[in-house]
Coordinates of C-alpha atoms and ligand atoms in Angstrom, one line a residue:
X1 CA 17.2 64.9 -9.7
X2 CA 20.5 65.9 -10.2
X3 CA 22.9 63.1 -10.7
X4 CA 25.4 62.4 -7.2
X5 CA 27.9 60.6 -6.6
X6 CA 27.0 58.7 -3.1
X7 CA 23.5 57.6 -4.2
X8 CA 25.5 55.1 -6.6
X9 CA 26.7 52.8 -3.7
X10 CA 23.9 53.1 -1.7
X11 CA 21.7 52.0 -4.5
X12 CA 23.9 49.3 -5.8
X13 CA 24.7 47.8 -2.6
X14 CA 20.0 47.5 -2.3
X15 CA 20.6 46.2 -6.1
X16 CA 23.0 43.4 -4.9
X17 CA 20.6 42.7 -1.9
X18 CA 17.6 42.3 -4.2
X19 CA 19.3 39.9 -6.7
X20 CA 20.9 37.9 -3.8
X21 CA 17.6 37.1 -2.4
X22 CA 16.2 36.5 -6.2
X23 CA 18.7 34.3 -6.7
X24 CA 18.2 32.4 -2.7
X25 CA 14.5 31.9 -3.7
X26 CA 15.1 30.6 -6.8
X27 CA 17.5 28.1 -5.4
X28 CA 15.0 27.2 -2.4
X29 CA 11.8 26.9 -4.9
X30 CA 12.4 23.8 -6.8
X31 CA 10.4 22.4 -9.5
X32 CA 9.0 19.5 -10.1
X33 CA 9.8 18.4 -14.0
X34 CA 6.6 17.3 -15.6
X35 CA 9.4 14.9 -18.1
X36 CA 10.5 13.4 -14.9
X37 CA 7.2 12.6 -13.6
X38 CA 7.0 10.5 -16.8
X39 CA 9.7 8.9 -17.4
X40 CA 9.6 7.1 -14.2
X41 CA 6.1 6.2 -15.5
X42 CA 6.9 5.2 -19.0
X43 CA 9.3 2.8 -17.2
X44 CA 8.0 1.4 -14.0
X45 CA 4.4 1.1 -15.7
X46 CA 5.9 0.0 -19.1
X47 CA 4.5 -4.1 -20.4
X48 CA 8.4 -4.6 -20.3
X49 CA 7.9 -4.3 -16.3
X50 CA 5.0 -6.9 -16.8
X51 CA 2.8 -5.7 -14.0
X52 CA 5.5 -5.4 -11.6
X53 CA 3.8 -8.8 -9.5
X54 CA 4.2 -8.8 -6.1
X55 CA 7.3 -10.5 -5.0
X56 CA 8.5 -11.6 -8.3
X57 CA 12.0 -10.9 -10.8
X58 CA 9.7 -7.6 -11.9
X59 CA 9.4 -6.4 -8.7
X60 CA 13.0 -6.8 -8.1
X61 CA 13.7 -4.8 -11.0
X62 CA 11.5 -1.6 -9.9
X63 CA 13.0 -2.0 -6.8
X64 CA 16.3 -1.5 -8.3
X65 CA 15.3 0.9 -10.8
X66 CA 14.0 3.2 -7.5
X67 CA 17.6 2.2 -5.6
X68 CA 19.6 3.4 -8.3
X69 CA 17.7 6.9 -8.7
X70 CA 18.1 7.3 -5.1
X71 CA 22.0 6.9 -5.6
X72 CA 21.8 9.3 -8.0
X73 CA 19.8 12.2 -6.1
X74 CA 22.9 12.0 -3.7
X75 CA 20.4 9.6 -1.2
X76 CA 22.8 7.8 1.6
X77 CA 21.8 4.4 2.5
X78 CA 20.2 3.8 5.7
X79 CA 22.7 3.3 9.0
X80 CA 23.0 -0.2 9.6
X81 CA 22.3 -1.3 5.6
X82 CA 25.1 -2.0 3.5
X83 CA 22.8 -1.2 0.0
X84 CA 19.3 0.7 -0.8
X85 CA 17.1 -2.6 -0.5
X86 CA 16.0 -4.8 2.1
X87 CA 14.8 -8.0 1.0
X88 CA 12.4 -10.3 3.0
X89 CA 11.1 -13.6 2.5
X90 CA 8.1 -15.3 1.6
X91 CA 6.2 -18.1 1.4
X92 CA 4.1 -19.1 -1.3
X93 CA 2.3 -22.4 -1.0
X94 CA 2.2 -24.6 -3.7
X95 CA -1.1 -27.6 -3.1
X96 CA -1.6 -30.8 -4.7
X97 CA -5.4 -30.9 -4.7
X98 CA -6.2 -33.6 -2.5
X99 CA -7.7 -31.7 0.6
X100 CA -10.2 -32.8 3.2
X101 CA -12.8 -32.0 5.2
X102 CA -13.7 -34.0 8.5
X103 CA -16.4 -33.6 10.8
X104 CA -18.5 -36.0 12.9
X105 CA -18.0 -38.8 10.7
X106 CA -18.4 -36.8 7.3
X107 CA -15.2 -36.9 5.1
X108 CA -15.6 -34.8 2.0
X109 CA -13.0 -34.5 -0.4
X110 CA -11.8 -31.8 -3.0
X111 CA -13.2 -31.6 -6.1
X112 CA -16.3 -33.9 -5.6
X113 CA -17.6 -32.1 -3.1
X114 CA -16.1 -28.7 -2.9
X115 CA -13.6 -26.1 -4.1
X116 CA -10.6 -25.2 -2.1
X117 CA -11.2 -21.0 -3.1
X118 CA -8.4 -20.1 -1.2
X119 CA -6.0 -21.8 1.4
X120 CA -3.5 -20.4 3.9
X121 CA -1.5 -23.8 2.8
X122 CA -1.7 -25.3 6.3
X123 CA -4.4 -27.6 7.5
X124 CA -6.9 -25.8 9.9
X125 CA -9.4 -27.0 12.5
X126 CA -11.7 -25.9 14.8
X127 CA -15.3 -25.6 16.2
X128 CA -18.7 -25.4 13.7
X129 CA -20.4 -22.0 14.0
X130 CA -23.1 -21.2 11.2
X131 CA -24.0 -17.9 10.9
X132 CA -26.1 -15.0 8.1
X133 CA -23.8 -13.3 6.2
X134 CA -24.6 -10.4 7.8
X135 CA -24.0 -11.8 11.1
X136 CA -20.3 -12.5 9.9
X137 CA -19.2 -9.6 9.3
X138 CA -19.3 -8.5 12.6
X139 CA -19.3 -11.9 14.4
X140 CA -17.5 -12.2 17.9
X141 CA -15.7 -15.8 17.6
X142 CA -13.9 -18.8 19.6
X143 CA -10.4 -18.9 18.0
X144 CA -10.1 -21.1 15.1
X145 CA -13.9 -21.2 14.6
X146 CA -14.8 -22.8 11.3
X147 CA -17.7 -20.5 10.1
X148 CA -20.8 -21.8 8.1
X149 CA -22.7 -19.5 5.9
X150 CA -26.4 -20.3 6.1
X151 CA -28.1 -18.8 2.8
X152 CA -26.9 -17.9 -0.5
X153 CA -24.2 -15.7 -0.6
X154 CA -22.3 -13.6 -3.6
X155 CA -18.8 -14.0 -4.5
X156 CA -18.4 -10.4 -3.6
X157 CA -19.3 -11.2 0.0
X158 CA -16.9 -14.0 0.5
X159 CA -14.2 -11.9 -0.5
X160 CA -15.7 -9.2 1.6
X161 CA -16.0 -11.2 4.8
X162 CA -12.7 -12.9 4.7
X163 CA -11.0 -9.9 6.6
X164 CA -13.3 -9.5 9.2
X165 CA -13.5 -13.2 10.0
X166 CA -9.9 -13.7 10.2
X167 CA -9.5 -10.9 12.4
X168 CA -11.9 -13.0 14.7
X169 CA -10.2 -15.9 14.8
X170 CA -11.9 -17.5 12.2
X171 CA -9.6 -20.5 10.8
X172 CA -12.2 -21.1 7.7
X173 CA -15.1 -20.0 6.0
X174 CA -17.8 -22.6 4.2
X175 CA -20.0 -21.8 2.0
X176 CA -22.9 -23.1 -0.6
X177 CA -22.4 -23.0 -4.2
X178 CA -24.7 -20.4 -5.7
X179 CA -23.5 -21.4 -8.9
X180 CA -21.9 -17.6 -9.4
X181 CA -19.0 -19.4 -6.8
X182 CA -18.5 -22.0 -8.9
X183 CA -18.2 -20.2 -12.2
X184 CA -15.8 -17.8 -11.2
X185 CA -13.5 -20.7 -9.6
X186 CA -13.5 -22.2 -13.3
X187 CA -12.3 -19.1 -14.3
X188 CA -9.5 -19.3 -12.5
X189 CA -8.3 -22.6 -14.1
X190 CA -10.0 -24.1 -10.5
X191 CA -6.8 -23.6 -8.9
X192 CA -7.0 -22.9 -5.2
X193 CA -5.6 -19.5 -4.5
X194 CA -3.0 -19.7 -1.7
X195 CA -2.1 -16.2 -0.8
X196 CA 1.4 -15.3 -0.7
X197 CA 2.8 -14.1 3.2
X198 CA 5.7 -13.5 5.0
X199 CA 8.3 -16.4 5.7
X200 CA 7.8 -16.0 10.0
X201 CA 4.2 -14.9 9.6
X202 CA 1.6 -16.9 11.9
X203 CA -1.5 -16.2 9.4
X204 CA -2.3 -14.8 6.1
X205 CA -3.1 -11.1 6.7
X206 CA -7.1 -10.4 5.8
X207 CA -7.5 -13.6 4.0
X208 CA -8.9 -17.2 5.0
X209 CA -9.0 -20.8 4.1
X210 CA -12.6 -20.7 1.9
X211 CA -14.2 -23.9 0.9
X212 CA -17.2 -23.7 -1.6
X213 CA -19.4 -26.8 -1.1
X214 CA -21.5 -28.8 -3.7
X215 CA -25.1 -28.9 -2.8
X216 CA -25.4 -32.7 -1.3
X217 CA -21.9 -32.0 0.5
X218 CA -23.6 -28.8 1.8
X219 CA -26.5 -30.9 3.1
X220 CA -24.7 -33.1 5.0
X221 CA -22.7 -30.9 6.5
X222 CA -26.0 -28.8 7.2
X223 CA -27.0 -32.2 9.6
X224 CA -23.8 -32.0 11.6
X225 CA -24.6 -30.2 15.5
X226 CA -23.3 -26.2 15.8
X227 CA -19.7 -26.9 17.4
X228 CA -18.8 -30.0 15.9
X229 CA -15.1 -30.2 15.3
X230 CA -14.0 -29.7 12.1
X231 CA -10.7 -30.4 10.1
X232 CA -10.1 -29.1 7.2
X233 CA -6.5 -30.8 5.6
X234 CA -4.4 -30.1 3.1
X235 CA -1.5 -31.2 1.5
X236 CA 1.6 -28.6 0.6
X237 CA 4.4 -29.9 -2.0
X238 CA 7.7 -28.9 -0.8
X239 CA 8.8 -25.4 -2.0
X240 CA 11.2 -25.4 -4.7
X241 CA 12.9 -22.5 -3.6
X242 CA 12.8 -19.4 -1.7
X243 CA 10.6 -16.5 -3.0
X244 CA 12.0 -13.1 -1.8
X245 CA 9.6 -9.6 -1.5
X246 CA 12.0 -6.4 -2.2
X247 CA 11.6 -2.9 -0.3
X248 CA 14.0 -0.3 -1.9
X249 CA 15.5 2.5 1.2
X250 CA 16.4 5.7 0.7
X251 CA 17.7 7.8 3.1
X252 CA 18.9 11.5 3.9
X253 CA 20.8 12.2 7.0
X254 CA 18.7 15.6 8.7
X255 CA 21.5 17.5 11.0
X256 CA 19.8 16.8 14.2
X257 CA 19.7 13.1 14.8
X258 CA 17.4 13.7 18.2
X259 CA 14.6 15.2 16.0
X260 CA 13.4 12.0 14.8
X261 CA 12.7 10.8 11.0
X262 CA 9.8 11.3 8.1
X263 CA 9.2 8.3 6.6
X264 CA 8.0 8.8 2.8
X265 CA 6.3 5.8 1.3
X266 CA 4.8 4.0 -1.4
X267 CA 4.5 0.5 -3.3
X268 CA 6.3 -0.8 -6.2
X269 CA 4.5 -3.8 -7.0
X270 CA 0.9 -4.4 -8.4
X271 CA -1.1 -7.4 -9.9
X272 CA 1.5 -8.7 -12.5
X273 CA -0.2 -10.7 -15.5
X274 CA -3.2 -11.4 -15.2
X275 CA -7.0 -12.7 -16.7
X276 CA -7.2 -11.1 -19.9
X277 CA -9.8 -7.8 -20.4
X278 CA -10.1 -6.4 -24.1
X279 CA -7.2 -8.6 -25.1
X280 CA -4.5 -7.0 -22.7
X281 CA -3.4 -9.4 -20.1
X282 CA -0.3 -6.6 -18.1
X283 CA -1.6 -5.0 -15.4
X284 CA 0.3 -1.7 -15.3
X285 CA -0.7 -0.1 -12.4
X286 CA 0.5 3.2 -13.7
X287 CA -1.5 4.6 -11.1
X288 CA -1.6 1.9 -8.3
X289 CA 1.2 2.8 -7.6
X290 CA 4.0 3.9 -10.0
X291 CA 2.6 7.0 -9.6
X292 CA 3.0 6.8 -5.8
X293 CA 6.3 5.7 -6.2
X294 CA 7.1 8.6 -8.5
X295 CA 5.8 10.7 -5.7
X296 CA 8.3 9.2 -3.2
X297 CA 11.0 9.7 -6.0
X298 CA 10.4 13.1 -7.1
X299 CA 10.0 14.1 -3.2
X300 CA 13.5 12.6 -2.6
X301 CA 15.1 14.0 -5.9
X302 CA 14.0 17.9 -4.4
X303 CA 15.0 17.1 -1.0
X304 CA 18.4 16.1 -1.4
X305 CA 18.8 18.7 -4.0
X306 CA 17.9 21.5 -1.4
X307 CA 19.9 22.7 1.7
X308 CA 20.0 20.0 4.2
X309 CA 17.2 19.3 6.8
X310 CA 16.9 19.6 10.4
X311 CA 15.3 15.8 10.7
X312 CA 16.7 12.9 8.6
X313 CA 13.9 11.5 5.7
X314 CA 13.4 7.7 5.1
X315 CA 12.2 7.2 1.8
X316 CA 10.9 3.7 1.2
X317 CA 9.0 2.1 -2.1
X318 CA 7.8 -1.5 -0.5
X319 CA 7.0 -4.4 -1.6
X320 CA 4.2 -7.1 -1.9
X321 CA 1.5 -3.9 -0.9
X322 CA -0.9 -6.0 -3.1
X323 CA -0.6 -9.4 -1.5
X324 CA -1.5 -7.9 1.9
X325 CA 1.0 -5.4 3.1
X326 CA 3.7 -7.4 2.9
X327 CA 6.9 -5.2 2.6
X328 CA 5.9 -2.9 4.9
X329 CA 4.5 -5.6 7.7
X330 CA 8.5 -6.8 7.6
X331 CA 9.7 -3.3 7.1
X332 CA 7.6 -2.3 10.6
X333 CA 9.3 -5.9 12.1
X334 CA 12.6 -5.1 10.8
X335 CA 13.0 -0.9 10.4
X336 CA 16.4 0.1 9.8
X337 CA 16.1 2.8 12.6
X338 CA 14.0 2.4 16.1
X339 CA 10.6 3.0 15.2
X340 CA 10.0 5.4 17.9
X341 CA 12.1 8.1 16.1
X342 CA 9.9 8.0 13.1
X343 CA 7.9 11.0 13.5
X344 CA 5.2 10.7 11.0
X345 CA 4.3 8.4 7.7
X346 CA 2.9 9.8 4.5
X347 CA 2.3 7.1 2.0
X348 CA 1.1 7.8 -1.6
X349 CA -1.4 5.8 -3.5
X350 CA -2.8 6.1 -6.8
X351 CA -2.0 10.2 -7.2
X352 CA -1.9 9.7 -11.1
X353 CA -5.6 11.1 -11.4
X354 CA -7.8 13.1 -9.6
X355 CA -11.4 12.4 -7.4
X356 CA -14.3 14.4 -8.7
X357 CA -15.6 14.5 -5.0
X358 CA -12.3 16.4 -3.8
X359 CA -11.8 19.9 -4.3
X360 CA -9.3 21.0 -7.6
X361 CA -6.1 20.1 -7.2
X362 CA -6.6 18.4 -3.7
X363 CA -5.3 15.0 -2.7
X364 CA -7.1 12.5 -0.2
X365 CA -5.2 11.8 2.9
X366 CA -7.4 8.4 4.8
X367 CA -7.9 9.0 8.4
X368 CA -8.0 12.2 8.5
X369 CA -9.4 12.7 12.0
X370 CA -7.4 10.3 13.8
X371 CA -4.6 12.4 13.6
X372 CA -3.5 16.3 13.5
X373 CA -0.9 15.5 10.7
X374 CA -3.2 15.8 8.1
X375 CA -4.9 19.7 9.2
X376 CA -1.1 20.8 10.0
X377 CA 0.5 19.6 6.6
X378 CA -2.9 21.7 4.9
X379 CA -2.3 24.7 7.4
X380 CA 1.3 25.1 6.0
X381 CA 0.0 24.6 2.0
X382 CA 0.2 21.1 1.2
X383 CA -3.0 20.4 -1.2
X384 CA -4.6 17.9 1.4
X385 CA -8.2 17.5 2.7
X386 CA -10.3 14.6 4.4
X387 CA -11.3 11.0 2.4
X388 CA -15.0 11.2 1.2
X389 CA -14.9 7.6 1.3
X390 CA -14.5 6.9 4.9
X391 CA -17.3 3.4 3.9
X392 CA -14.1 2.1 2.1
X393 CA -12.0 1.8 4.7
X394 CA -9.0 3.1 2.8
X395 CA -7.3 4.4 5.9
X396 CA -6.7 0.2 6.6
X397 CA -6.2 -0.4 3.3
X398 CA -2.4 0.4 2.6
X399 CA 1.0 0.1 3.3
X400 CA 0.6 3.1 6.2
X401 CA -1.8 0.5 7.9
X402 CA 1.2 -1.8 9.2
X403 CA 3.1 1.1 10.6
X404 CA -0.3 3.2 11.9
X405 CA -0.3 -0.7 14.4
X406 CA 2.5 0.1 15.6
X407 CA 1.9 3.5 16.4
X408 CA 3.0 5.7 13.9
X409 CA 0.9 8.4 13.3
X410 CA 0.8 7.4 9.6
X411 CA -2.0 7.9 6.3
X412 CA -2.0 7.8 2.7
X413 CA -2.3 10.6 0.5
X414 CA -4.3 9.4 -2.8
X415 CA -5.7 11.2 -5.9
X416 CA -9.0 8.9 -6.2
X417 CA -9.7 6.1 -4.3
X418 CA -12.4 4.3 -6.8
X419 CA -10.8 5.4 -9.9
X420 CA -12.6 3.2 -12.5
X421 CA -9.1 2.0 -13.9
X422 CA -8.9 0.2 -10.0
X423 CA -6.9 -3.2 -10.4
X424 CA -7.9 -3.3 -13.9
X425 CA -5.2 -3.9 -17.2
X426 CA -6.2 0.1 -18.7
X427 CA -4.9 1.2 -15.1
X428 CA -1.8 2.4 -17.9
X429 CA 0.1 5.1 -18.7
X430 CA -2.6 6.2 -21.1
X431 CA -5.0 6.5 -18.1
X432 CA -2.7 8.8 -15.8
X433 CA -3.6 12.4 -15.4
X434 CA 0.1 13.5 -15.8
X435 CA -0.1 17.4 -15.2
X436 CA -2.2 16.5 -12.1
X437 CA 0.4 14.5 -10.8
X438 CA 3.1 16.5 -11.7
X439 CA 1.1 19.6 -10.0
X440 CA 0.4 17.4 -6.5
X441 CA 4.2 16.4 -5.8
X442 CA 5.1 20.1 -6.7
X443 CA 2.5 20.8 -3.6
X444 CA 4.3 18.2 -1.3
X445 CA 7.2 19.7 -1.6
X446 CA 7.4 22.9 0.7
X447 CA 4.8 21.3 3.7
X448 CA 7.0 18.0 3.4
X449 CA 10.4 20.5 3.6
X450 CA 8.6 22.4 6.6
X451 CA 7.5 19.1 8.3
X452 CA 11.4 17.9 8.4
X453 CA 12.5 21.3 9.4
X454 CA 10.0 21.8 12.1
X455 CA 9.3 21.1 16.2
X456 CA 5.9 19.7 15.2
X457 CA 5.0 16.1 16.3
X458 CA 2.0 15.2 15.3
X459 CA 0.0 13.0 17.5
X460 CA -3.1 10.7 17.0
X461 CA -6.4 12.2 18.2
X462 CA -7.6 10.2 21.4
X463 CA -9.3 7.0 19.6
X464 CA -7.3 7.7 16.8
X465 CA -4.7 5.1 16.5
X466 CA -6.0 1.7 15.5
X467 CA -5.8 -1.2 17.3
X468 CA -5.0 -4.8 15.8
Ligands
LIG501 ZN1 -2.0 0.5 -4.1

C-alpha cells in the first residue's frame, strides 16, 4: 500500500487509544505480592510474637502492627475513633481453690472430692437434672439447671457439651471421674480453667462451670432427689488489674455514604504459650489466623491503592476470637458505625493452606445457603464454594458468628477447616501453603472491588439467619 499521509493520524490517534486502555487496565488489575503475603507472616506468626494470646501485651502488638500498615495503605480511621484500635475490657478470674458444692445436706469440697475443670468465676446454683450424655446435647432446660451426667463420659464430650448446655440455661455441668478426666486436669497443673469474657458480659460465651467428681462424692450425690437445689460456690481473689482485648479498624471512606459498608474481618490473636508438643511450647497460628489477617491486610492495601469505591470498607482484625469471640461480641455492641449500614461480613480464617475436599484453588465460605452472598461473590469470580463440613458447625464457629446474631448477613471464607496443624504448636510458618494464599487474596480482590462498587444487598435465605 502506498504510503499516505492521513492514515498517519488516524492510526496514531487508535495507537494512543490502545495504550491508554493498556495502561487503565494495568492500573485497575493489582497484584497481590507473594513477599508481602509473607512478611506479614514471618512477623505476626514469628516466636517473637509468642502465640499472639488472646487479650495479652502480644496481642496488643499485632494489633498495632495491623494499625500501622493500615496508616500506611492511606486507611482513614473510622468516624467517631480518634486512632485505628478499639480496645475493650475483660475479665479474667483469678480462684483460690476452696470451692463448694451444697445440696440437701451434702457439702463437698474441692480437691477431696472434685475438680473445679472450669469456672465462670461466680458462684452458680440451681435445680438437679441428671441426664445421658446424649440426652444433653440436645436437652430443653429450667434456667440455671445444674446438669448430672449419668454414665461414663470422655473428656472430649464434656468439652463438647458445654456449648449446648449453656445455651440452655445450664449454670453447671457434673460429672464422674473416668479416670481420663482426672488425668488430663493433672496435666494442666490442676488449675481450674476460668475462661476469659467481656467486662459487661452476663455469662461465658459456649462454656460452663464443670465439676469432675471423685467416685464416693459421685455416689452421694447420685442419692440426692432429681431437682434438689444445688450451689456450687466459689471464691474470686480481687483482680489485680484490668485486662484489656484489642480490635485494630481500618477504614476507607466509599463516595456514597447511603450505600452502606463491607466489613472485612479476621482475628489477631491465637493460643499464646502453651503445653509443650515435640519440645516447642509457641503456638504460632500462622494459619489460625495470621493468614486471615493477612487476607484482611492485603485486601485493604489493593483497595485503597485503587480508584475510590462507591461504598465505604471497614476493615477490622479482632481480638480474643479464641477465647470465645470476644472482640467482635464488643465490636457488634460497640460498632463504630450503625450496624444496619453494614451491608455484608466476610471474615477469613485459616486461608494459609488448602482443603483436599474443595475444588483447586477454592476457598470454604460456612453457611453457605443461609445467604445469597456467597453464590453472588462466585457468580462475579471470587474462588468460593459451599463448606463440606457443615457437621462442624463452622458457620457458628468464628468471629462472623457475633455479627450473623445481629443480623448481618455475615460468613467466613477459610482454606481448610480440619487442617491437621488445628490449634497445634507446628500450626507455623513452615506449615503455610504460601503460593495458595497468596493466589486466594489475589481472587478476592476484583468480587470484593465489585461488591463495594455494586447495588447488590445480599440477604439471608428465609431460615437463614441464626437465632441466639
Ligand atoms: Zn481462628
Amino acid at each position: 500500500m502506498r504510503y499516505s499521509i492521513r492514515m498517519f493520524p488516524k492510526f496514531c490517534t487508535a495507537f494512543f487509544v490502545l495504550a491508554a486502555s493498556v495502561a487503565m487496565a494495568q492500573q485497575g488489575a493489582w497484584t497481590v505480592k507473594p513477599e508481602w503475603v509473607r512478611a506479614h507472616e514471618e512477623y505476626l506468626a514469628s516466636d517473637a510474637m509468642q502465640g499472639r494470646g488472646s487479650a495479652t501485651h502480644d496481642e496488643e502488638v499485632a494489633a498495632t502492627y495491623v494499625a500501622s500498615e493500615f496508616l500506611g495503605y492511606g486507611l482513614k480511621t473510622t468516624p467517631g475513633m480518634s486512632g485505628y484500635i478499639q480496645s475493650a475490657e475483660i475479665v479474667s478470674p483469678v480462684l483460690d481453690g476452696h470451692a463448694t458444692l451444697m445440696a440437701g445436706g451434702v457439702t463437698l469440697s474441692e480437691g477431696a472430692d472434685f475438680d473445679l475443670v472450669t469456672s465462670s468465676g461466680k458462684s452458680v446454683s440451681g435445680q438437679l437434672l441428671r441426664m445421658t450424655a446424649h440426652d444433653a446435647a440436645s436437652a430443653h432446660l429450667t434456667a440455671g439447671a445444674v446438669v448430672m451426667i449419668d454414665g461414663p463420659i470422655d473428656a472430649n464430650t464434656v468439652f463438647r457439651l458445654q456449648r449446648p448446655l449453656s445455651r440452655a440455661g445450664a449454670s453447671a455441668l457434673l460429672v464422674p471421674d473416668t479416670g481420663e478426666l482426672g488425668h488430663l486436669f493433672n496435666m494442666v497443673g490442676s488449675k481450674t480453667e476460668t475462661p476469659i469474657r467481656l467486662k459487661d458480659a452476663t455469662s461465658m460465651y459456649g462454656r460452663m462451670t464443670t465439676l469432675v467428681l471423685h467416685t464416693d462424692a459421685w455416689s452421694r450425690l447420685h442419692e440426692l432427689a432429681v431437682s434438689s437445689s444445688v450451689a456450687v460456690s466459689v471464691h474470686e481473689v480481687p483482680p489485680v488489674k484490668p485486662r484489656m482485648t484489642y480490635n485494630a479498624i481500618g477504614y476507607l471512606p466509599g463516595t456514597d455514604a447511603s450505600a452502606g459498608t463491607i466489613l472485612l474481618t479476621a482475628h489477631l490473636d491465637h493460643l499464646g504459650i502453651g503445653r509443650p508438643v515435640n519440645g516447642d511450647a509457641i503456638y504460632n497460628g500462622a494459619n489460625d489466623d495470621a493468614a486471615g489477617t493477612t487476607a484482611v491486610l492485603e485486601l485493604a492495601h489493593a483497595l485503597a491503592a485503587g480508584p475510590r469505591l462507591k461504598r465505604s470498607v471497614l476493615f477490622v482484625c479482632y481480638g480474643s476470637e479464641e477465647a470465645g469471640e470476644l472482640g467482635s461480641t464488643y465490636f457488634g455492641q460497640h460498632p463504630p458505625v450503625p450496624l444496619k449500614s453494614l451491608v455484608a461480613n466476610l471474615e477469613f480464617e485459616m486461608i494459609g493452606s488448602q482443603d483436599p475436599k474443595m475444588p483447586k484453588g477454592v476457598l470454604l465460605l460456612t453457611g453457605w445457603e443461609r445467604s445469597n452472598l456467597g453464590p453472588t461473590l462466585k457468580a462475579h469470580g471470587a474462588l468460593l464454594g459451599p463448606d463440606p463440613y457443615p457437621e462442624q458447625r463452622f458457620f457458628e464457629r468464628s468471629d462472623n458468628y457475633a455479627l450473623a446474631l445481629q443480623g448481618v448477613v455475615a460468613h467466613t471464607a477459610a482454606g481448610w477447616g480440619t487442617v491437621p496443624t488445628y490449634h497445634q504448636p507446628n500450626d507455623d510458618l513452615a506449615h503455610l501453603d504460601l503460593p495458595f494464599m497468596t493466589a486466594a487474596i489475589q481472587s478476592l480482590v476484583e468480587p470484593v472491588r465489585w461488591l463495594a462498587n455494586s447495588d447488590f444487598k445480599p440477604e439471608w435465605v428465609p431460615g437463614g439467619q441464626p437465632q441466639r
